[in-house]
PDB file of C-alpha atoms in Angstrom:
ATOM      1  CA  UNK W  22     -52.460 -83.329 -35.020  1.00 50.00           C
ATOM      2  CA  UNK W  23     -55.634 -83.922 -33.030  1.00 53.00           C
ATOM      3  CA  UNK W  24     -57.391 -87.004 -34.296  1.00 68.00           C
ATOM      4  CA  UNK W  25     -59.218 -89.934 -32.721  1.00 84.00           C
ATOM      5  CA  UNK W  26     -56.772 -92.730 -31.973  1.00 91.00           C
ATOM      6  CA  UNK W  27     -57.657 -96.137 -30.482  1.00 91.00           C
ATOM      7  CA  UNK W  28     -54.304 -97.903 -30.221  1.00 92.00           C
ATOM      8  CA  UNK W  29     -54.206 -98.478 -26.469  1.00 91.00           C
ATOM      9  CA  UNK W  30     -57.940 -99.185 -26.167  1.00 89.00           C
ATOM     10  CA  UNK W  31     -57.897 -96.955 -23.049  1.00 92.00           C
ATOM     11  CA  UNK W  32     -59.591 -93.546 -23.372  1.00 93.00           C
ATOM     12  CA  UNK W  33     -57.036 -91.454 -21.434  1.00 95.00           C
ATOM     13  CA  UNK W  34     -54.035 -93.032 -23.130  1.00 95.00           C
ATOM     14  CA  UNK W  35     -55.663 -92.783 -26.571  1.00 95.00           C
ATOM     15  CA  UNK W  36     -56.529 -89.135 -25.945  1.00 96.00           C
ATOM     16  CA  UNK W  37     -52.839 -88.394 -25.323  1.00 96.00           C
ATOM     17  CA  UNK W  38     -51.832 -90.321 -28.468  1.00 96.00           C
ATOM     18  CA  UNK W  39     -54.432 -88.337 -30.410  1.00 95.00           C
ATOM     19  CA  UNK W  40     -52.925 -84.943 -29.546  1.00 95.00           C
ATOM     20  CA  UNK W  41     -49.238 -85.581 -28.842  1.00 97.00           C
ATOM     21  CA  UNK W  42     -46.735 -86.298 -31.641  1.00 97.00           C
ATOM     22  CA  UNK W  43     -44.083 -87.339 -29.110  1.00 98.00           C
ATOM     23  CA  UNK W  44     -46.481 -89.727 -27.345  1.00 97.00           C
ATOM     24  CA  UNK W  45     -47.280 -91.387 -30.691  1.00 97.00           C
ATOM     25  CA  UNK W  46     -43.560 -91.698 -31.452  1.00 97.00           C
ATOM     26  CA  UNK W  47     -42.744 -93.160 -28.010  1.00 98.00           C
ATOM     27  CA  UNK W  48     -45.691 -95.568 -28.257  1.00 97.00           C
ATOM     28  CA  UNK W  49     -44.343 -96.832 -31.574  1.00 97.00           C
ATOM     29  CA  UNK W  50     -40.869 -97.204 -30.067  1.00 97.00           C
ATOM     30  CA  UNK W  51     -42.294 -99.288 -27.199  1.00 97.00           C
ATOM     31  CA  UNK W  52     -44.258-101.507 -29.612  1.00 95.00           C
ATOM     32  CA  UNK W  53     -42.033-104.579 -29.581  1.00 93.00           C
ATOM     33  CA  UNK W  54     -42.139-107.816 -27.617  1.00 92.00           C
ATOM     34  CA  UNK W  55     -45.311-106.758 -25.793  1.00 92.00           C
ATOM     35  CA  UNK W  56     -48.982-106.445 -26.832  1.00 90.00           C
ATOM     36  CA  UNK W  57     -49.675-103.286 -28.862  1.00 90.00           C
ATOM     37  CA  UNK W  58     -52.163-101.913 -26.343  1.00 92.00           C
ATOM     38  CA  UNK W  59     -49.580-102.158 -23.570  1.00 94.00           C
ATOM     39  CA  UNK W  60     -46.986-100.375 -25.726  1.00 95.00           C
ATOM     40  CA  UNK W  61     -49.307 -97.523 -26.690  1.00 96.00           C
ATOM     41  CA  UNK W  62     -50.460 -97.072 -23.079  1.00 97.00           C
ATOM     42  CA  UNK W  63     -46.791 -96.474 -22.154  1.00 97.00           C
ATOM     43  CA  UNK W  64     -46.614 -92.767 -23.081  1.00 98.00           C
ATOM     44  CA  UNK W  65     -49.644 -91.990 -20.885  1.00 98.00           C
ATOM     45  CA  UNK W  66     -48.153 -93.966 -17.983  1.00 97.00           C
ATOM     46  CA  UNK W  67     -44.813 -92.156 -18.342  1.00 98.00           C
ATOM     47  CA  UNK W  68     -46.492 -88.723 -18.512  1.00 98.00           C
ATOM     48  CA  UNK W  69     -48.592 -89.488 -15.425  1.00 97.00           C
ATOM     49  CA  UNK W  70     -45.551 -90.652 -13.471  1.00 97.00           C
ATOM     50  CA  UNK W  71     -43.743 -87.454 -14.469  1.00 97.00           C
ATOM     51  CA  UNK W  72     -46.734 -85.470 -13.149  1.00 97.00           C
ATOM     52  CA  UNK W  73     -47.511 -84.056 -16.604  1.00 97.00           C
ATOM     53  CA  UNK W  74     -50.321 -84.192 -19.143  1.00 96.00           C
ATOM     54  CA  UNK W  75     -47.916 -84.709 -22.062  1.00 97.00           C
ATOM     55  CA  UNK W  76     -44.396 -85.924 -22.739  1.00 98.00           C
ATOM     56  CA  UNK W  77     -41.615 -83.358 -23.028  1.00 98.00           C
ATOM     57  CA  UNK W  78     -38.583 -84.489 -25.044  1.00 98.00           C
ATOM     58  CA  UNK W  79     -36.251 -82.072 -23.236  1.00 98.00           C
ATOM     59  CA  UNK W  80     -37.395 -83.184 -19.786  1.00 98.00           C
ATOM     60  CA  UNK W  81     -37.052 -86.882 -20.630  1.00 98.00           C
ATOM     61  CA  UNK W  82     -33.677 -86.436 -22.347  1.00 98.00           C
ATOM     62  CA  UNK W  83     -32.285 -84.590 -19.313  1.00 98.00           C
ATOM     63  CA  UNK W  84     -33.784 -86.952 -16.714  1.00 98.00           C
ATOM     64  CA  UNK W  85     -31.358 -88.941 -14.584  1.00 98.00           C
ATOM     65  CA  UNK W  86     -31.085 -92.296 -16.426  1.00 98.00           C
ATOM     66  CA  UNK W  87     -31.322 -94.439 -13.280  1.00 97.00           C
ATOM     67  CA  UNK W  88     -34.314 -92.505 -12.001  1.00 98.00           C
ATOM     68  CA  UNK W  89     -36.002 -92.708 -15.413  1.00 98.00           C
ATOM     69  CA  UNK W  90     -35.456 -96.474 -15.504  1.00 97.00           C
ATOM     70  CA  UNK W  91     -37.045 -96.727 -12.041  1.00 97.00           C
ATOM     71  CA  UNK W  92     -39.987 -94.686 -13.306  1.00 97.00           C
ATOM     72  CA  UNK W  93     -40.597 -97.247 -16.062  1.00 97.00           C
ATOM     73  CA  UNK W  94     -40.053-100.181 -13.686  1.00 97.00           C
ATOM     74  CA  UNK W  95     -42.763 -99.053 -11.217  1.00 96.00           C
ATOM     75  CA  UNK W  96     -45.681-101.478 -11.127  1.00 94.00           C
ATOM     76  CA  UNK W  97     -47.287-101.873 -13.534  1.00 93.00           C
ATOM     77  CA  UNK W  98     -44.111-101.685 -15.606  1.00 95.00           C
ATOM     78  CA  UNK W  99     -44.245 -99.667 -18.819  1.00 96.00           C
ATOM     79  CA  UNK W 100     -42.617-102.532 -20.765  1.00 96.00           C
ATOM     80  CA  UNK W 101     -41.485-106.115 -20.295  1.00 95.00           C
ATOM     81  CA  UNK W 102     -37.903-104.733 -20.430  1.00 96.00           C
ATOM     82  CA  UNK W 103     -38.298-101.411 -18.622  1.00 95.00           C
ATOM     83  CA  UNK W 104     -34.580-100.781 -18.073  1.00 96.00           C
ATOM     84  CA  UNK W 105     -33.518-101.147 -21.690  1.00 96.00           C
ATOM     85  CA  UNK W 106     -36.643 -99.375 -22.965  1.00 97.00           C
ATOM     86  CA  UNK W 107     -35.994 -96.454 -20.595  1.00 97.00           C
ATOM     87  CA  UNK W 108     -32.600 -96.021 -22.313  1.00 98.00           C
ATOM     88  CA  UNK W 109     -34.231 -96.197 -25.751  1.00 98.00           C
ATOM     89  CA  UNK W 110     -36.915 -93.656 -24.859  1.00 98.00           C
ATOM     90  CA  UNK W 111     -34.236 -91.268 -23.564  1.00 98.00           C
ATOM     91  CA  UNK W 112     -32.101 -91.790 -26.703  1.00 98.00           C
ATOM     92  CA  UNK W 113     -35.119 -91.056 -28.889  1.00 98.00           C
ATOM     93  CA  UNK W 114     -35.974 -87.918 -26.896  1.00 98.00           C
ATOM     94  CA  UNK W 115     -32.340 -86.757 -27.008  1.00 98.00           C
ATOM     95  CA  UNK W 116     -32.379 -87.146 -30.783  1.00 98.00           C
ATOM     96  CA  UNK W 117     -35.650 -85.190 -31.060  1.00 98.00           C
ATOM     97  CA  UNK W 118     -34.108 -82.421 -28.929  1.00 98.00           C
ATOM     98  CA  UNK W 119     -30.821 -82.350 -30.874  1.00 98.00           C
ATOM     99  CA  UNK W 120     -32.237 -82.669 -34.389  1.00 97.00           C
ATOM    100  CA  UNK W 121     -35.724 -81.139 -34.111  1.00 98.00           C
ATOM    101  CA  UNK W 122     -35.532 -78.676 -31.185  1.00 97.00           C
ATOM    102  CA  UNK W 123     -37.631 -81.031 -29.055  1.00 97.00           C
ATOM    103  CA  UNK W 124     -40.603 -80.947 -31.451  1.00 98.00           C
ATOM    104  CA  UNK W 125     -41.507 -84.469 -32.660  1.00 97.00           C
ATOM    105  CA  UNK W 126     -43.984 -83.001 -35.149  1.00 97.00           C
ATOM    106  CA  UNK W 127     -41.070 -81.356 -36.983  1.00 97.00           C
ATOM    107  CA  UNK W 128     -39.914 -84.832 -38.071  1.00 98.00           C
ATOM    108  CA  UNK W 129     -42.775 -85.037 -40.553  1.00 97.00           C
ATOM    109  CA  UNK W 130     -44.088 -81.482 -40.819  1.00 95.00           C
ATOM    110  CA  UNK W 131     -41.998 -80.339 -43.783  1.00 94.00           C
ATOM    111  CA  UNK W 132     -40.966 -83.657 -45.341  1.00 96.00           C
ATOM    112  CA  UNK W 133     -40.947 -83.139 -49.125  1.00 96.00           C
ATOM    113  CA  UNK W 134     -42.274 -86.626 -49.866  1.00 97.00           C
ATOM    114  CA  UNK W 135     -42.774 -90.121 -48.488  1.00 97.00           C
ATOM    115  CA  UNK W 136     -39.204 -91.162 -49.282  1.00 97.00           C
ATOM    116  CA  UNK W 137     -37.745 -88.264 -47.293  1.00 98.00           C
ATOM    117  CA  UNK W 138     -40.097 -88.910 -44.388  1.00 98.00           C
ATOM    118  CA  UNK W 139     -39.198 -92.608 -44.352  1.00 98.00           C
ATOM    119  CA  UNK W 140     -35.495 -91.687 -44.263  1.00 98.00           C
ATOM    120  CA  UNK W 141     -36.111 -89.329 -41.332  1.00 98.00           C
ATOM    121  CA  UNK W 142     -38.019 -92.022 -39.432  1.00 98.00           C
ATOM    122  CA  UNK W 143     -35.332 -94.651 -40.116  1.00 98.00           C
ATOM    123  CA  UNK W 144     -32.740 -92.236 -38.674  1.00 98.00           C
ATOM    124  CA  UNK W 145     -34.553 -92.219 -35.309  1.00 98.00           C
ATOM    125  CA  UNK W 146     -32.925 -94.291 -32.540  1.00 97.00           C
ATOM    126  CA  UNK W 147     -34.833 -97.553 -32.149  1.00 96.00           C
ATOM    127  CA  UNK W 148     -36.581 -97.299 -35.537  1.00 97.00           C
ATOM    128  CA  UNK W 149     -35.525 -99.931 -38.045  1.00 96.00           C
ATOM    129  CA  UNK W 150     -36.966-100.249 -41.543  1.00 96.00           C
ATOM    130  CA  UNK W 151     -40.144-102.093 -40.532  1.00 95.00           C
ATOM    131  CA  UNK W 152     -40.962 -99.850 -37.554  1.00 96.00           C
ATOM    132  CA  UNK W 153     -40.344 -96.740 -39.682  1.00 97.00           C
ATOM    133  CA  UNK W 154     -42.687 -98.028 -42.413  1.00 97.00           C
ATOM    134  CA  UNK W 155     -45.397 -98.906 -39.896  1.00 96.00           C
ATOM    135  CA  UNK W 156     -45.140 -95.472 -38.275  1.00 97.00           C
ATOM    136  CA  UNK W 157     -45.228 -93.787 -41.688  1.00 97.00           C
ATOM    137  CA  UNK W 158     -48.407 -95.748 -42.476  1.00 96.00           C
ATOM    138  CA  UNK W 159     -49.847 -94.760 -39.083  1.00 96.00           C
ATOM    139  CA  UNK W 160     -49.103 -91.092 -39.773  1.00 97.00           C
ATOM    140  CA  UNK W 161     -50.749 -91.293 -43.177  1.00 95.00           C
ATOM    141  CA  UNK W 162     -53.765 -93.419 -42.308  1.00 95.00           C
ATOM    142  CA  UNK W 163     -54.691 -91.937 -38.935  1.00 94.00           C
ATOM    143  CA  UNK W 164     -52.921 -88.596 -38.427  1.00 95.00           C
ATOM    144  CA  UNK W 165     -53.446 -87.115 -41.886  1.00 94.00           C
ATOM    145  CA  UNK W 166     -49.706 -86.760 -42.555  1.00 96.00           C
ATOM    146  CA  UNK W 167     -49.652 -87.558 -46.265  1.00 96.00           C
ATOM    147  CA  UNK W 168     -46.683 -86.204 -48.200  1.00 97.00           C
ATOM    148  CA  UNK W 169     -46.604 -87.276 -51.823  1.00 97.00           C
ATOM    149  CA  UNK W 170     -45.704 -90.962 -52.158  1.00 97.00           C
ATOM    150  CA  UNK W 171     -46.319 -91.824 -48.498  1.00 97.00           C
ATOM    151  CA  UNK W 172     -48.229 -95.037 -49.267  1.00 96.00           C
ATOM    152  CA  UNK W 173     -45.476 -96.296 -51.550  1.00 96.00           C
ATOM    153  CA  UNK W 174     -42.803 -95.431 -48.979  1.00 97.00           C
ATOM    154  CA  UNK W 175     -44.765 -97.287 -46.283  1.00 97.00           C
ATOM    155  CA  UNK W 176     -44.843-100.392 -48.497  1.00 95.00           C
ATOM    156  CA  UNK W 177     -47.439-103.043 -47.652  1.00 94.00           C
ATOM    157  CA  UNK W 178     -48.268-101.179 -44.419  1.00 95.00           C
ATOM    158  CA  UNK W 179     -49.616 -98.272 -46.465  1.00 94.00           C
ATOM    159  CA  UNK W 180     -52.103-100.370 -48.408  1.00 93.00           C
ATOM    160  CA  UNK W 181     -55.726 -99.363 -48.150  1.00 91.00           C
ATOM    161  CA  UNK W 182     -57.929-101.904 -46.359  1.00 88.00           C
ATOM    162  CA  UNK W 183     -54.983-103.843 -44.908  1.00 87.00           C
ATOM    163  CA  UNK W 184     -54.933-105.135 -41.335  1.00 91.00           C
ATOM    164  CA  UNK W 185     -51.210-105.614 -40.799  1.00 90.00           C
ATOM    165  CA  UNK W 186     -50.079-103.287 -38.036  1.00 91.00           C
ATOM    166  CA  UNK W 187     -50.799-100.531 -35.530  1.00 90.00           C
ATOM    167  CA  UNK W 188     -51.462 -98.278 -38.539  1.00 92.00           C
ATOM    168  CA  UNK W 189     -54.712-100.165 -39.161  1.00 91.00           C
ATOM    169  CA  UNK W 190     -56.167-100.200 -35.647  1.00 90.00           C
ATOM    170  CA  UNK W 191     -59.201 -97.972 -35.241  1.00 89.00           C
ATOM    171  CA  UNK W 192     -61.045 -99.973 -32.574  1.00 85.00           C
ATOM    172  CA  UNK W 193     -61.532-103.451 -31.073  1.00 86.00           C
ATOM    173  CA  UNK W 194     -62.697-105.037 -34.354  1.00 88.00           C
ATOM    174  CA  UNK W 195     -59.671-103.898 -36.369  1.00 88.00           C
ATOM    175  CA  UNK W 196     -57.379-104.823 -33.466  1.00 86.00           C
ATOM    176  CA  UNK W 197     -58.725-108.396 -33.671  1.00 88.00           C
ATOM    177  CA  UNK W 198     -58.095-108.446 -37.455  1.00 90.00           C
ATOM    178  CA  UNK W 199     -54.504-107.192 -37.023  1.00 89.00           C
ATOM    179  CA  UNK W 200     -53.923-109.810 -34.313  1.00 86.00           C
ATOM    180  CA  UNK W 201     -55.279-112.553 -36.564  1.00 87.00           C
ATOM    181  CA  UNK W 202     -52.999-111.387 -39.396  1.00 86.00           C
ATOM    182  CA  UNK W 203     -49.942-111.423 -37.115  1.00 83.00           C
ATOM    183  CA  UNK W 204     -50.783-114.922 -35.840  1.00 85.00           C
ATOM    184  CA  UNK W 205     -51.170-116.141 -39.425  1.00 86.00           C
ATOM    185  CA  UNK W 206     -47.780-114.643 -40.335  1.00 83.00           C
ATOM    186  CA  UNK W 207     -46.137-116.377 -37.334  1.00 84.00           C
ATOM    187  CA  UNK W 208     -47.780-119.684 -38.257  1.00 86.00           C
ATOM    188  CA  UNK W 209     -46.631-119.386 -41.894  1.00 83.00           C
ATOM    189  CA  UNK W 210     -43.074-118.506 -40.798  1.00 83.00           C
ATOM    190  CA  UNK W 211     -42.997-121.482 -38.448  1.00 85.00           C
ATOM    191  CA  UNK W 212     -44.219-123.813 -41.197  1.00 86.00           C
ATOM    192  CA  UNK W 213     -41.635-122.431 -43.617  1.00 86.00           C
ATOM    193  CA  UNK W 214     -38.867-123.194 -41.087  1.00 85.00           C
ATOM    194  CA  UNK W 215     -40.081-126.780 -40.697  1.00 84.00           C
ATOM    195  CA  UNK W 216     -40.246-127.439 -44.434  1.00 76.00           C
ATOM    196  CA  UNK W 217     -36.910-128.797 -45.687  1.00 69.00           C
TER     197      UNK W 217
END
């Protein structure tokens, strides 16, 4: 799965995301209510605080919940809501251990098609429909995970040349385009609410 990822805009964190399926999955989980770069730096911060060079689903799942929450709360915090996100990360890791023998890559490795992969991603704790589609697009666009029908299953996030989500970030320029798109969507939603 080694590829060149630029989601956190920090070389060490991006290097981990480039080679670690679990780090990519955890980064996607953390990507809510905080800037994307902060979310995708989270896996690197967690690994460093655990004294490791990668995340281990079994280790995280078995970690004392209070101690794991403290690990995420250390300054700088891994997330704006480190306590609740610590629980979510542990739930996700527990699921990966129980369903995929601790190997995050197994989630997508033998998926027959995009529809099956989307269903697997939606079954993950903390992954709703939108997050699952964005992660599916990220897998296809940047990690080379392209089962038949993956673009269709990812919906608008799978479109070529789109700048909608983390799936489309390959550097500072594309990050700015994704940010602009998100701001435009917020503005349009706000206007729609105000229109009677």
